[in-house]
């Protein structure tokens, strides 16, 4: 295999040694050379002219599996399963990589992975007013109300797009229901939807 940069090579070596449950060190690591050897002194494993014969025992704890590496693996899982939990992450690393990881390492890496996938929720809440103004600008006739004063049940935001409003008046049955769901985010809360029913008996979101 050929690698474009030294960093690509080091990443590939890390992945390989974690898969093999071994410990390595970089004996030479400068601008033009990178040589990896096994940390067990009597083990002949080396990457320069590749010798893939390990004589040392396998290990279920590997310092090469640091927080950044764990986070990179969890990002893929969180994208597929938004509610991916700590216990599932522990099982995943145990069965997929034969690794026993520290509880705090997995918890912190899982938080970082969620931040990468969903972004910083505090920053998103700071641009709620900009979001509301943009909706009014590109959807003439819409209704947007934002209440930021502390309420007994928390802050609130109401959105009714003109297209949804006019569509309900034009072609939906004269019936309005209410649907709700909890938000599985850092700040929690609920989203309530006023819904109707169109001519095909499908749910139609009004606001």
mmCIF file with all atom_site columns, C-alpha atoms in Angstrom:
data_model
loop_
_atom_site.group_PDB
_atom_site.id
_atom_site.type_symbol
_atom_site.label_atom_id
_atom_site.label_alt_id
_atom_site.label_comp_id
_atom_site.label_asym_id
_atom_site.label_entity_id
_atom_site.label_seq_id
_atom_site.pdbx_PDB_ins_code
_atom_site.Cartn_x
_atom_site.Cartn_y
_atom_site.Cartn_z
_atom_site.occupancy
_atom_site.B_iso_or_equiv
_atom_site.pdbx_formal_charge
_atom_site.auth_seq_id
_atom_site.auth_comp_id
_atom_site.auth_asym_id
_atom_site.auth_atom_id
_atom_site.pdbx_PDB_model_num
ATOM 1   C CA . UNK A 1 1   ? 0.000   0.000   0.000  1.00 0.00 ? 1   UNK A CA 1
ATOM 2   C CA . UNK A 1 2   ? 1.062   3.583   -0.638 1.00 0.00 ? 2   UNK A CA 1
ATOM 3   C CA . UNK A 1 3   ? 0.046   6.548   1.514  1.00 0.00 ? 3   UNK A CA 1
ATOM 4   C CA . UNK A 1 4   ? -0.063  10.178  0.458  1.00 0.00 ? 4   UNK A CA 1
ATOM 5   C CA . UNK A 1 5   ? 1.203   11.544  3.771  1.00 0.00 ? 5   UNK A CA 1
ATOM 6   C CA . UNK A 1 6   ? 2.904   10.332  6.921  1.00 0.00 ? 6   UNK A CA 1
ATOM 7   C CA . UNK A 1 7   ? -0.315  11.064  8.845  1.00 0.00 ? 7   UNK A CA 1
ATOM 8   C CA . UNK A 1 8   ? -2.292  8.693   6.607  1.00 0.00 ? 8   UNK A CA 1
ATOM 9   C CA . UNK A 1 9   ? 0.315   6.017   7.264  1.00 0.00 ? 9   UNK A CA 1
ATOM 10  C CA . UNK A 1 10  ? 0.184   6.545   11.041 1.00 0.00 ? 10  UNK A CA 1
ATOM 11  C CA . UNK A 1 11  ? -3.610  6.383   10.982 1.00 0.00 ? 11  UNK A CA 1
ATOM 12  C CA . UNK A 1 12  ? -3.483  3.078   9.078  1.00 0.00 ? 12  UNK A CA 1
ATOM 13  C CA . UNK A 1 13  ? -0.923  1.672   11.543 1.00 0.00 ? 13  UNK A CA 1
ATOM 14  C CA . UNK A 1 14  ? -3.149  2.700   14.477 1.00 0.00 ? 14  UNK A CA 1
ATOM 15  C CA . UNK A 1 15  ? -6.183  0.987   12.930 1.00 0.00 ? 15  UNK A CA 1
ATOM 16  C CA . UNK A 1 16  ? -4.179  -2.180  12.258 1.00 0.00 ? 16  UNK A CA 1
ATOM 17  C CA . UNK A 1 17  ? -2.686  -2.459  15.747 1.00 0.00 ? 17  UNK A CA 1
ATOM 18  C CA . UNK A 1 18  ? -6.060  -1.862  17.412 1.00 0.00 ? 18  UNK A CA 1
ATOM 19  C CA . UNK A 1 19  ? -7.559  -4.603  15.258 1.00 0.00 ? 19  UNK A CA 1
ATOM 20  C CA . UNK A 1 20  ? -4.697  -6.917  16.302 1.00 0.00 ? 20  UNK A CA 1
ATOM 21  C CA . UNK A 1 21  ? -4.842  -5.929  20.008 1.00 0.00 ? 21  UNK A CA 1
ATOM 22  C CA . UNK A 1 22  ? -1.153  -4.973  20.164 1.00 0.00 ? 22  UNK A CA 1
ATOM 23  C CA . UNK A 1 23  ? 0.887   -2.059  21.495 1.00 0.00 ? 23  UNK A CA 1
ATOM 24  C CA . UNK A 1 24  ? 3.251   -0.178  19.216 1.00 0.00 ? 24  UNK A CA 1
ATOM 25  C CA . UNK A 1 25  ? 5.669   2.721   19.374 1.00 0.00 ? 25  UNK A CA 1
ATOM 26  C CA . UNK A 1 26  ? 7.191   4.888   16.684 1.00 0.00 ? 26  UNK A CA 1
ATOM 27  C CA . UNK A 1 27  ? 10.923  4.213   16.810 1.00 0.00 ? 27  UNK A CA 1
ATOM 28  C CA . UNK A 1 28  ? 11.594  6.829   14.144 1.00 0.00 ? 28  UNK A CA 1
ATOM 29  C CA . UNK A 1 29  ? 9.218   9.655   13.418 1.00 0.00 ? 29  UNK A CA 1
ATOM 30  C CA . UNK A 1 30  ? 10.483  12.704  11.537 1.00 0.00 ? 30  UNK A CA 1
ATOM 31  C CA . UNK A 1 31  ? 9.744   14.550  8.286  1.00 0.00 ? 31  UNK A CA 1
ATOM 32  C CA . UNK A 1 32  ? 11.040  11.766  6.032  1.00 0.00 ? 32  UNK A CA 1
ATOM 33  C CA . UNK A 1 33  ? 10.922  8.597   8.139  1.00 0.00 ? 33  UNK A CA 1
ATOM 34  C CA . UNK A 1 34  ? 8.334   6.757   10.202 1.00 0.00 ? 34  UNK A CA 1
ATOM 35  C CA . UNK A 1 35  ? 9.162   3.342   11.650 1.00 0.00 ? 35  UNK A CA 1
ATOM 36  C CA . UNK A 1 36  ? 6.752   1.418   13.898 1.00 0.00 ? 36  UNK A CA 1
ATOM 37  C CA . UNK A 1 37  ? 7.806   -1.419  16.213 1.00 0.00 ? 37  UNK A CA 1
ATOM 38  C CA . UNK A 1 38  ? 6.095   -3.524  18.849 1.00 0.00 ? 38  UNK A CA 1
ATOM 39  C CA . UNK A 1 39  ? 6.511   -2.252  22.424 1.00 0.00 ? 39  UNK A CA 1
ATOM 40  C CA . UNK A 1 40  ? 7.338   -5.756  23.640 1.00 0.00 ? 40  UNK A CA 1
ATOM 41  C CA . UNK A 1 41  ? 11.132  -5.816  23.302 1.00 0.00 ? 41  UNK A CA 1
ATOM 42  C CA . UNK A 1 42  ? 11.448  -9.482  22.303 1.00 0.00 ? 42  UNK A CA 1
ATOM 43  C CA . UNK A 1 43  ? 8.689   -9.256  19.667 1.00 0.00 ? 43  UNK A CA 1
ATOM 44  C CA . UNK A 1 44  ? 10.057  -8.946  16.088 1.00 0.00 ? 44  UNK A CA 1
ATOM 45  C CA . UNK A 1 45  ? 6.997   -7.120  14.670 1.00 0.00 ? 45  UNK A CA 1
ATOM 46  C CA . UNK A 1 46  ? 8.097   -4.064  12.698 1.00 0.00 ? 46  UNK A CA 1
ATOM 47  C CA . UNK A 1 47  ? 6.846   -1.775  9.950  1.00 0.00 ? 47  UNK A CA 1
ATOM 48  C CA . UNK A 1 48  ? 9.674   -0.720  7.727  1.00 0.00 ? 48  UNK A CA 1
ATOM 49  C CA . UNK A 1 49  ? 10.185  -3.881  5.805  1.00 0.00 ? 49  UNK A CA 1
ATOM 50  C CA . UNK A 1 50  ? 6.944   -5.358  7.111  1.00 0.00 ? 50  UNK A CA 1
ATOM 51  C CA . UNK A 1 51  ? 7.341   -8.334  9.444  1.00 0.00 ? 51  UNK A CA 1
ATOM 52  C CA . UNK A 1 52  ? 3.854   -9.406  10.493 1.00 0.00 ? 52  UNK A CA 1
ATOM 53  C CA . UNK A 1 53  ? 4.834   -12.098 13.011 1.00 0.00 ? 53  UNK A CA 1
ATOM 54  C CA . UNK A 1 54  ? 3.826   -11.222 16.578 1.00 0.00 ? 54  UNK A CA 1
ATOM 55  C CA . UNK A 1 55  ? 5.175   -13.443 19.356 1.00 0.00 ? 55  UNK A CA 1
ATOM 56  C CA . UNK A 1 56  ? 3.616   -11.374 22.163 1.00 0.00 ? 56  UNK A CA 1
ATOM 57  C CA . UNK A 1 57  ? 0.131   -12.066 23.635 1.00 0.00 ? 57  UNK A CA 1
ATOM 58  C CA . UNK A 1 58  ? -2.988  -10.178 22.592 1.00 0.00 ? 58  UNK A CA 1
ATOM 59  C CA . UNK A 1 59  ? -4.342  -7.420  24.891 1.00 0.00 ? 59  UNK A CA 1
ATOM 60  C CA . UNK A 1 60  ? -7.862  -6.053  25.380 1.00 0.00 ? 60  UNK A CA 1
ATOM 61  C CA . UNK A 1 61  ? -6.635  -2.591  26.453 1.00 0.00 ? 61  UNK A CA 1
ATOM 62  C CA . UNK A 1 62  ? -4.810  -0.511  23.881 1.00 0.00 ? 62  UNK A CA 1
ATOM 63  C CA . UNK A 1 63  ? -3.518  3.034   24.414 1.00 0.00 ? 63  UNK A CA 1
ATOM 64  C CA . UNK A 1 64  ? -3.636  3.578   20.654 1.00 0.00 ? 64  UNK A CA 1
ATOM 65  C CA . UNK A 1 65  ? -7.431  3.621   21.026 1.00 0.00 ? 65  UNK A CA 1
ATOM 66  C CA . UNK A 1 66  ? -7.468  7.191   22.368 1.00 0.00 ? 66  UNK A CA 1
ATOM 67  C CA . UNK A 1 67  ? -10.460 9.521   22.672 1.00 0.00 ? 67  UNK A CA 1
ATOM 68  C CA . UNK A 1 68  ? -10.120 10.883  19.135 1.00 0.00 ? 68  UNK A CA 1
ATOM 69  C CA . UNK A 1 69  ? -10.088 7.390   17.657 1.00 0.00 ? 69  UNK A CA 1
ATOM 70  C CA . UNK A 1 70  ? -13.061 6.278   19.770 1.00 0.00 ? 70  UNK A CA 1
ATOM 71  C CA . UNK A 1 71  ? -14.951 9.439   18.790 1.00 0.00 ? 71  UNK A CA 1
ATOM 72  C CA . UNK A 1 72  ? -14.301 8.855   15.075 1.00 0.00 ? 72  UNK A CA 1
ATOM 73  C CA . UNK A 1 73  ? -15.884 5.400   15.346 1.00 0.00 ? 73  UNK A CA 1
ATOM 74  C CA . UNK A 1 74  ? -18.864 6.644   17.366 1.00 0.00 ? 74  UNK A CA 1
ATOM 75  C CA . UNK A 1 75  ? -19.665 9.422   14.878 1.00 0.00 ? 75  UNK A CA 1
ATOM 76  C CA . UNK A 1 76  ? -20.666 6.789   12.315 1.00 0.00 ? 76  UNK A CA 1
ATOM 77  C CA . UNK A 1 77  ? -22.841 4.962   14.845 1.00 0.00 ? 77  UNK A CA 1
ATOM 78  C CA . UNK A 1 78  ? -24.558 8.151   16.079 1.00 0.00 ? 78  UNK A CA 1
ATOM 79  C CA . UNK A 1 79  ? -25.380 9.158   12.492 1.00 0.00 ? 79  UNK A CA 1
ATOM 80  C CA . UNK A 1 80  ? -27.142 5.813   11.969 1.00 0.00 ? 80  UNK A CA 1
ATOM 81  C CA . UNK A 1 81  ? -28.629 5.532   15.484 1.00 0.00 ? 81  UNK A CA 1
ATOM 82  C CA . UNK A 1 82  ? -29.336 8.976   17.061 1.00 0.00 ? 82  UNK A CA 1
ATOM 83  C CA . UNK A 1 83  ? -30.176 7.344   20.418 1.00 0.00 ? 83  UNK A CA 1
ATOM 84  C CA . UNK A 1 84  ? -26.965 5.301   20.543 1.00 0.00 ? 84  UNK A CA 1
ATOM 85  C CA . UNK A 1 85  ? -26.241 4.769   24.263 1.00 0.00 ? 85  UNK A CA 1
ATOM 86  C CA . UNK A 1 86  ? -23.193 4.147   26.441 1.00 0.00 ? 86  UNK A CA 1
ATOM 87  C CA . UNK A 1 87  ? -23.998 0.481   27.065 1.00 0.00 ? 87  UNK A CA 1
ATOM 88  C CA . UNK A 1 88  ? -24.373 -0.091  23.304 1.00 0.00 ? 88  UNK A CA 1
ATOM 89  C CA . UNK A 1 89  ? -21.046 1.663   22.680 1.00 0.00 ? 89  UNK A CA 1
ATOM 90  C CA . UNK A 1 90  ? -19.328 -0.591  25.218 1.00 0.00 ? 90  UNK A CA 1
ATOM 91  C CA . UNK A 1 91  ? -20.746 -3.690  23.530 1.00 0.00 ? 91  UNK A CA 1
ATOM 92  C CA . UNK A 1 92  ? -19.805 -2.349  20.084 1.00 0.00 ? 92  UNK A CA 1
ATOM 93  C CA . UNK A 1 93  ? -16.122 -1.874  20.941 1.00 0.00 ? 93  UNK A CA 1
ATOM 94  C CA . UNK A 1 94  ? -16.002 -5.189  22.771 1.00 0.00 ? 94  UNK A CA 1
ATOM 95  C CA . UNK A 1 95  ? -17.463 -7.222  19.917 1.00 0.00 ? 95  UNK A CA 1
ATOM 96  C CA . UNK A 1 96  ? -16.102 -5.249  16.941 1.00 0.00 ? 96  UNK A CA 1
ATOM 97  C CA . UNK A 1 97  ? -12.568 -4.500  18.158 1.00 0.00 ? 97  UNK A CA 1
ATOM 98  C CA . UNK A 1 98  ? -12.195 -6.784  21.220 1.00 0.00 ? 98  UNK A CA 1
ATOM 99  C CA . UNK A 1 99  ? -11.456 -3.682  23.326 1.00 0.00 ? 99  UNK A CA 1
ATOM 100 C CA . UNK A 1 100 ? -12.256 -2.965  26.960 1.00 0.00 ? 100 UNK A CA 1
ATOM 101 C CA . UNK A 1 101 ? -12.402 0.825   27.228 1.00 0.00 ? 101 UNK A CA 1
ATOM 102 C CA . UNK A 1 102 ? -12.557 3.120   30.237 1.00 0.00 ? 102 UNK A CA 1
ATOM 103 C CA . UNK A 1 103 ? -16.091 4.255   31.127 1.00 0.00 ? 103 UNK A CA 1
ATOM 104 C CA . UNK A 1 104 ? -15.144 7.945   31.154 1.00 0.00 ? 104 UNK A CA 1
ATOM 105 C CA . UNK A 1 105 ? -13.386 7.645   27.793 1.00 0.00 ? 105 UNK A CA 1
ATOM 106 C CA . UNK A 1 106 ? -16.495 6.236   26.130 1.00 0.00 ? 106 UNK A CA 1
ATOM 107 C CA . UNK A 1 107 ? -18.797 8.799   27.789 1.00 0.00 ? 107 UNK A CA 1
ATOM 108 C CA . UNK A 1 108 ? -16.626 11.759  26.748 1.00 0.00 ? 108 UNK A CA 1
ATOM 109 C CA . UNK A 1 109 ? -16.134 10.387  23.238 1.00 0.00 ? 109 UNK A CA 1
ATOM 110 C CA . UNK A 1 110 ? -19.888 9.831   22.886 1.00 0.00 ? 110 UNK A CA 1
ATOM 111 C CA . UNK A 1 111 ? -20.536 13.455  23.870 1.00 0.00 ? 111 UNK A CA 1
ATOM 112 C CA . UNK A 1 112 ? -17.969 14.648  21.323 1.00 0.00 ? 112 UNK A CA 1
ATOM 113 C CA . UNK A 1 113 ? -19.504 12.447  18.635 1.00 0.00 ? 113 UNK A CA 1
ATOM 114 C CA . UNK A 1 114 ? -22.968 13.879  19.280 1.00 0.00 ? 114 UNK A CA 1
ATOM 115 C CA . UNK A 1 115 ? -21.538 17.412  19.113 1.00 0.00 ? 115 UNK A CA 1
ATOM 116 C CA . UNK A 1 116 ? -19.996 16.623  15.723 1.00 0.00 ? 116 UNK A CA 1
ATOM 117 C CA . UNK A 1 117 ? -23.209 15.100  14.370 1.00 0.00 ? 117 UNK A CA 1
ATOM 118 C CA . UNK A 1 118 ? -25.733 17.567  15.810 1.00 0.00 ? 118 UNK A CA 1
ATOM 119 C CA . UNK A 1 119 ? -23.526 20.635  16.298 1.00 0.00 ? 119 UNK A CA 1
ATOM 120 C CA . UNK A 1 120 ? -23.460 22.905  19.317 1.00 0.00 ? 120 UNK A CA 1
ATOM 121 C CA . UNK A 1 121 ? -27.076 23.258  20.494 1.00 0.00 ? 121 UNK A CA 1
ATOM 122 C CA . UNK A 1 122 ? -26.369 26.437  22.469 1.00 0.00 ? 122 UNK A CA 1
ATOM 123 C CA . UNK A 1 123 ? -25.103 28.139  19.312 1.00 0.00 ? 123 UNK A CA 1
ATOM 124 C CA . UNK A 1 124 ? -28.197 26.989  17.434 1.00 0.00 ? 124 UNK A CA 1
ATOM 125 C CA . UNK A 1 125 ? -30.523 28.514  20.040 1.00 0.00 ? 125 UNK A CA 1
ATOM 126 C CA . UNK A 1 126 ? -28.693 31.847  19.661 1.00 0.00 ? 126 UNK A CA 1
ATOM 127 C CA . UNK A 1 127 ? -29.809 32.135  16.026 1.00 0.00 ? 127 UNK A CA 1
ATOM 128 C CA . UNK A 1 128 ? -33.486 31.288  16.598 1.00 0.00 ? 128 UNK A CA 1
ATOM 129 C CA . UNK A 1 129 ? -34.558 34.905  15.949 1.00 0.00 ? 129 UNK A CA 1
ATOM 130 C CA . UNK A 1 130 ? -32.568 34.967  12.700 1.00 0.00 ? 130 UNK A CA 1
ATOM 131 C CA . UNK A 1 131 ? -34.287 31.732  11.725 1.00 0.00 ? 131 UNK A CA 1
ATOM 132 C CA . UNK A 1 132 ? -37.697 33.263  12.448 1.00 0.00 ? 132 UNK A CA 1
ATOM 133 C CA . UNK A 1 133 ? -36.931 36.394  10.388 1.00 0.00 ? 133 UNK A CA 1
ATOM 134 C CA . UNK A 1 134 ? -35.717 34.243  7.494  1.00 0.00 ? 134 UNK A CA 1
ATOM 135 C CA . UNK A 1 135 ? -38.956 32.246  7.531  1.00 0.00 ? 135 UNK A CA 1
ATOM 136 C CA . UNK A 1 136 ? -41.000 35.457  7.351  1.00 0.00 ? 136 UNK A CA 1
ATOM 137 C CA . UNK A 1 137 ? -38.789 36.803  4.560  1.00 0.00 ? 137 UNK A CA 1
ATOM 138 C CA . UNK A 1 138 ? -39.051 33.792  2.239  1.00 0.00 ? 138 UNK A CA 1
ATOM 139 C CA . UNK A 1 139 ? -42.615 32.728  3.206  1.00 0.00 ? 139 UNK A CA 1
ATOM 140 C CA . UNK A 1 140 ? -44.789 35.816  2.930  1.00 0.00 ? 140 UNK A CA 1
ATOM 141 C CA . UNK A 1 141 ? -47.943 35.504  5.034  1.00 0.00 ? 141 UNK A CA 1
ATOM 142 C CA . UNK A 1 142 ? -46.405 33.104  7.554  1.00 0.00 ? 142 UNK A CA 1
ATOM 143 C CA . UNK A 1 143 ? -46.715 33.523  11.323 1.00 0.00 ? 143 UNK A CA 1
ATOM 144 C CA . UNK A 1 144 ? -43.705 33.225  13.634 1.00 0.00 ? 144 UNK A CA 1
ATOM 145 C CA . UNK A 1 145 ? -43.755 34.050  17.344 1.00 0.00 ? 145 UNK A CA 1
ATOM 146 C CA . UNK A 1 146 ? -40.852 33.598  19.758 1.00 0.00 ? 146 UNK A CA 1
ATOM 147 C CA . UNK A 1 147 ? -41.291 33.917  23.523 1.00 0.00 ? 147 UNK A CA 1
ATOM 148 C CA . UNK A 1 148 ? -37.973 34.170  25.371 1.00 0.00 ? 148 UNK A CA 1
ATOM 149 C CA . UNK A 1 149 ? -39.317 35.328  28.732 1.00 0.00 ? 149 UNK A CA 1
ATOM 150 C CA . UNK A 1 150 ? -39.072 32.617  31.418 1.00 0.00 ? 150 UNK A CA 1
ATOM 151 C CA . UNK A 1 151 ? -42.339 30.701  31.553 1.00 0.00 ? 151 UNK A CA 1
ATOM 152 C CA . UNK A 1 152 ? -43.556 28.035  34.005 1.00 0.00 ? 152 UNK A CA 1
ATOM 153 C CA . UNK A 1 153 ? -43.117 25.462  31.237 1.00 0.00 ? 153 UNK A CA 1
ATOM 154 C CA . UNK A 1 154 ? -40.058 26.987  29.537 1.00 0.00 ? 154 UNK A CA 1
ATOM 155 C CA . UNK A 1 155 ? -39.503 29.165  26.464 1.00 0.00 ? 155 UNK A CA 1
ATOM 156 C CA . UNK A 1 156 ? -41.682 28.756  23.401 1.00 0.00 ? 156 UNK A CA 1
ATOM 157 C CA . UNK A 1 157 ? -41.724 29.213  19.643 1.00 0.00 ? 157 UNK A CA 1
ATOM 158 C CA . UNK A 1 158 ? -44.687 29.089  17.266 1.00 0.00 ? 158 UNK A CA 1
ATOM 159 C CA . UNK A 1 159 ? -44.393 28.649  13.480 1.00 0.00 ? 159 UNK A CA 1
ATOM 160 C CA . UNK A 1 160 ? -47.173 28.448  10.874 1.00 0.00 ? 160 UNK A CA 1
ATOM 161 C CA . UNK A 1 161 ? -46.004 28.660  7.255  1.00 0.00 ? 161 UNK A CA 1
ATOM 162 C CA . UNK A 1 162 ? -48.281 30.327  4.746  1.00 0.00 ? 162 UNK A CA 1
ATOM 163 C CA . UNK A 1 163 ? -48.125 27.354  2.378  1.00 0.00 ? 163 UNK A CA 1
ATOM 164 C CA . UNK A 1 164 ? -49.327 24.963  5.085  1.00 0.00 ? 164 UNK A CA 1
ATOM 165 C CA . UNK A 1 165 ? -52.031 27.410  6.169  1.00 0.00 ? 165 UNK A CA 1
ATOM 166 C CA . UNK A 1 166 ? -53.390 27.933  2.639  1.00 0.00 ? 166 UNK A CA 1
ATOM 167 C CA . UNK A 1 167 ? -53.126 24.238  1.792  1.00 0.00 ? 167 UNK A CA 1
ATOM 168 C CA . UNK A 1 168 ? -55.249 23.331  4.805  1.00 0.00 ? 168 UNK A CA 1
ATOM 169 C CA . UNK A 1 169 ? -57.926 25.857  3.860  1.00 0.00 ? 169 UNK A CA 1
ATOM 170 C CA . UNK A 1 170 ? -57.985 24.751  0.227  1.00 0.00 ? 170 UNK A CA 1
ATOM 171 C CA . UNK A 1 171 ? -58.011 20.964  0.300  1.00 0.00 ? 171 UNK A CA 1
ATOM 172 C CA . UNK A 1 172 ? -58.116 19.440  3.794  1.00 0.00 ? 172 UNK A CA 1
ATOM 173 C CA . UNK A 1 173 ? -61.011 18.152  5.858  1.00 0.00 ? 173 UNK A CA 1
ATOM 174 C CA . UNK A 1 174 ? -62.383 20.642  8.431  1.00 0.00 ? 174 UNK A CA 1
ATOM 175 C CA . UNK A 1 175 ? -60.766 18.843  11.337 1.00 0.00 ? 175 UNK A CA 1
ATOM 176 C CA . UNK A 1 176 ? -57.757 19.887  13.431 1.00 0.00 ? 176 UNK A CA 1
ATOM 177 C CA . UNK A 1 177 ? -55.941 17.572  15.838 1.00 0.00 ? 177 UNK A CA 1
ATOM 178 C CA . UNK A 1 178 ? -52.891 17.863  18.059 1.00 0.00 ? 178 UNK A CA 1
ATOM 179 C CA . UNK A 1 179 ? -49.808 15.665  17.969 1.00 0.00 ? 179 UNK A CA 1
ATOM 180 C CA . UNK A 1 180 ? -46.744 15.869  20.203 1.00 0.00 ? 180 UNK A CA 1
ATOM 181 C CA . UNK A 1 181 ? -43.320 14.351  20.770 1.00 0.00 ? 181 UNK A CA 1
ATOM 182 C CA . UNK A 1 182 ? -40.482 14.779  23.249 1.00 0.00 ? 182 UNK A CA 1
ATOM 183 C CA . UNK A 1 183 ? -37.185 16.230  22.017 1.00 0.00 ? 183 UNK A CA 1
ATOM 184 C CA . UNK A 1 184 ? -34.197 14.002  22.813 1.00 0.00 ? 184 UNK A CA 1
ATOM 185 C CA . UNK A 1 185 ? -31.701 16.852  22.886 1.00 0.00 ? 185 UNK A CA 1
ATOM 186 C CA . UNK A 1 186 ? -29.468 18.495  25.487 1.00 0.00 ? 186 UNK A CA 1
ATOM 187 C CA . UNK A 1 187 ? -32.226 20.891  26.616 1.00 0.00 ? 187 UNK A CA 1
ATOM 188 C CA . UNK A 1 188 ? -35.188 18.546  26.167 1.00 0.00 ? 188 UNK A CA 1
ATOM 189 C CA . UNK A 1 189 ? -38.665 19.993  25.638 1.00 0.00 ? 189 UNK A CA 1
ATOM 190 C CA . UNK A 1 190 ? -41.570 19.048  23.403 1.00 0.00 ? 190 UNK A CA 1
ATOM 191 C CA . UNK A 1 191 ? -42.714 19.751  19.868 1.00 0.00 ? 191 UNK A CA 1
ATOM 192 C CA . UNK A 1 192 ? -46.486 20.078  19.409 1.00 0.00 ? 192 UNK A CA 1
ATOM 193 C CA . UNK A 1 193 ? -48.038 20.022  15.943 1.00 0.00 ? 193 UNK A CA 1
ATOM 194 C CA . UNK A 1 194 ? -51.496 21.113  14.816 1.00 0.00 ? 194 UNK A CA 1
ATOM 195 C CA . UNK A 1 195 ? -52.427 18.529  12.177 1.00 0.00 ? 195 UNK A CA 1
ATOM 196 C CA . UNK A 1 196 ? -55.251 17.942  9.748  1.00 0.00 ? 196 UNK A CA 1
ATOM 197 C CA . UNK A 1 197 ? -56.185 15.254  7.241  1.00 0.00 ? 197 UNK A CA 1
ATOM 198 C CA . UNK A 1 198 ? -56.009 15.657  3.476  1.00 0.00 ? 198 UNK A CA 1
ATOM 199 C CA . UNK A 1 199 ? -58.197 14.054  0.798  1.00 0.00 ? 199 UNK A CA 1
ATOM 200 C CA . UNK A 1 200 ? -55.999 10.929  0.760  1.00 0.00 ? 200 UNK A CA 1
ATOM 201 C CA . UNK A 1 201 ? -56.445 10.453  4.534  1.00 0.00 ? 201 UNK A CA 1
ATOM 202 C CA . UNK A 1 202 ? -52.806 11.455  5.123  1.00 0.00 ? 202 UNK A CA 1
ATOM 203 C CA . UNK A 1 203 ? -51.625 13.537  8.070  1.00 0.00 ? 203 UNK A CA 1
ATOM 204 C CA . UNK A 1 204 ? -51.189 17.190  7.107  1.00 0.00 ? 204 UNK A CA 1
ATOM 205 C CA . UNK A 1 205 ? -49.086 19.452  9.369  1.00 0.00 ? 205 UNK A CA 1
ATOM 206 C CA . UNK A 1 206 ? -50.613 22.915  9.763  1.00 0.00 ? 206 UNK A CA 1
ATOM 207 C CA . UNK A 1 207 ? -48.436 24.562  12.453 1.00 0.00 ? 207 UNK A CA 1
#
